[in-house]
């Protein structure tokens, strides 16, 4: 959902379900996208990335989908586990200065 | 070191005092970012350094905030005359400027508490 300021959208799922976290990006010239996971008290950590010449990329239990037409990125987590509970951030890289711009994040809570 | 190192890990300061936060990026990384994160909230961009280019300071919230990066390596974020609303975790990240795409690596952050 939409966030106000920096307050985080939340997603709550049951253990074993699949999770889908969405991200809308702003720059149609962005050529590289990343998903990060941030656990409580830690810095964000890389999960998976995708370049703009692809529309899907799979990792271990995670899939990233890129829809450039509507500037939308999603992260799918299969068989969500309690250890997946964290804040998830998307990031886009665009412009000649290669700057990464981060989205506001989504808080995922996995219920046992 | 193997990763991005930030110091101190925790800092408690009195309102009105100045603080300096340090970031040691991964060796060879030309890009360096500072972000601020309040409890339970998202990442707030502060400043971006890229090689010898002029830094992108568009995220600095006030003129009390400044940052420098000496020799293209270590960076220091300075907050002058700290206020209680400055309390947050300050995160640093570094990456390689590379056309193919590479992620930014984050440090563990400095938790700043202004009392």
Tab-separated table of N, CA, C and O in Angstrom, chain B residues 8 23 27 37 45 64 67 75 77 100 112:
chain	number	residue	atom	x	y	z
B	8	UNK	N	31.122	5.351	15.952
B	8	UNK	CA	30.895	4.257	16.891
B	8	UNK	C	29.628	3.498	16.543
B	8	UNK	O	28.846	3.939	15.710
B	23	UNK	N	32.565	6.397	8.644
B	23	UNK	CA	32.291	5.252	7.779
B	23	UNK	C	33.556	4.878	7.011
B	23	UNK	O	34.146	5.726	6.330
B	27	UNK	N	37.245	-1.340	0.468
B	27	UNK	CA	38.367	-0.836	-0.311
B	27	UNK	C	38.072	-0.911	-1.806
B	27	UNK	O	37.610	-1.939	-2.315
B	37	UNK	N	17.780	6.353	9.456
B	37	UNK	CA	16.604	5.502	9.657
B	37	UNK	C	16.107	5.660	11.083
B	37	UNK	O	16.793	5.285	12.025
B	45	UNK	N	17.441	9.166	2.591
B	45	UNK	CA	18.689	9.505	1.928
B	45	UNK	C	19.247	10.814	2.460
B	45	UNK	O	18.504	11.791	2.628
B	64	UNK	N	22.819	22.011	9.646
B	64	UNK	CA	23.562	21.426	10.777
B	64	UNK	C	24.261	20.149	10.372
B	64	UNK	O	25.139	19.673	11.075
B	67	UNK	N	28.907	16.428	5.509
B	67	UNK	CA	29.679	15.202	5.364
B	67	UNK	C	30.844	15.468	4.441
B	67	UNK	O	30.763	16.317	3.545
B	75	UNK	N	34.642	8.368	5.185
B	75	UNK	CA	33.709	9.484	5.212
B	75	UNK	C	33.308	9.790	6.648
B	75	UNK	O	33.199	8.873	7.480
B	77	UNK	N	30.316	11.948	8.780
B	77	UNK	CA	29.072	12.712	8.819
B	77	UNK	C	29.084	13.495	10.122
B	77	UNK	O	29.244	12.906	11.198
B	100	UNK	N	27.790	-2.648	-15.301
B	100	UNK	CA	27.044	-3.897	-15.268
B	100	UNK	C	26.082	-4.009	-14.114
B	100	UNK	O	25.173	-4.820	-14.153
B	112	UNK	N	22.389	6.783	17.078
B	112	UNK	CA	22.587	8.059	17.765
B	112	UNK	C	21.381	8.374	18.631
B	112	UNK	O	20.249	8.352	18.152
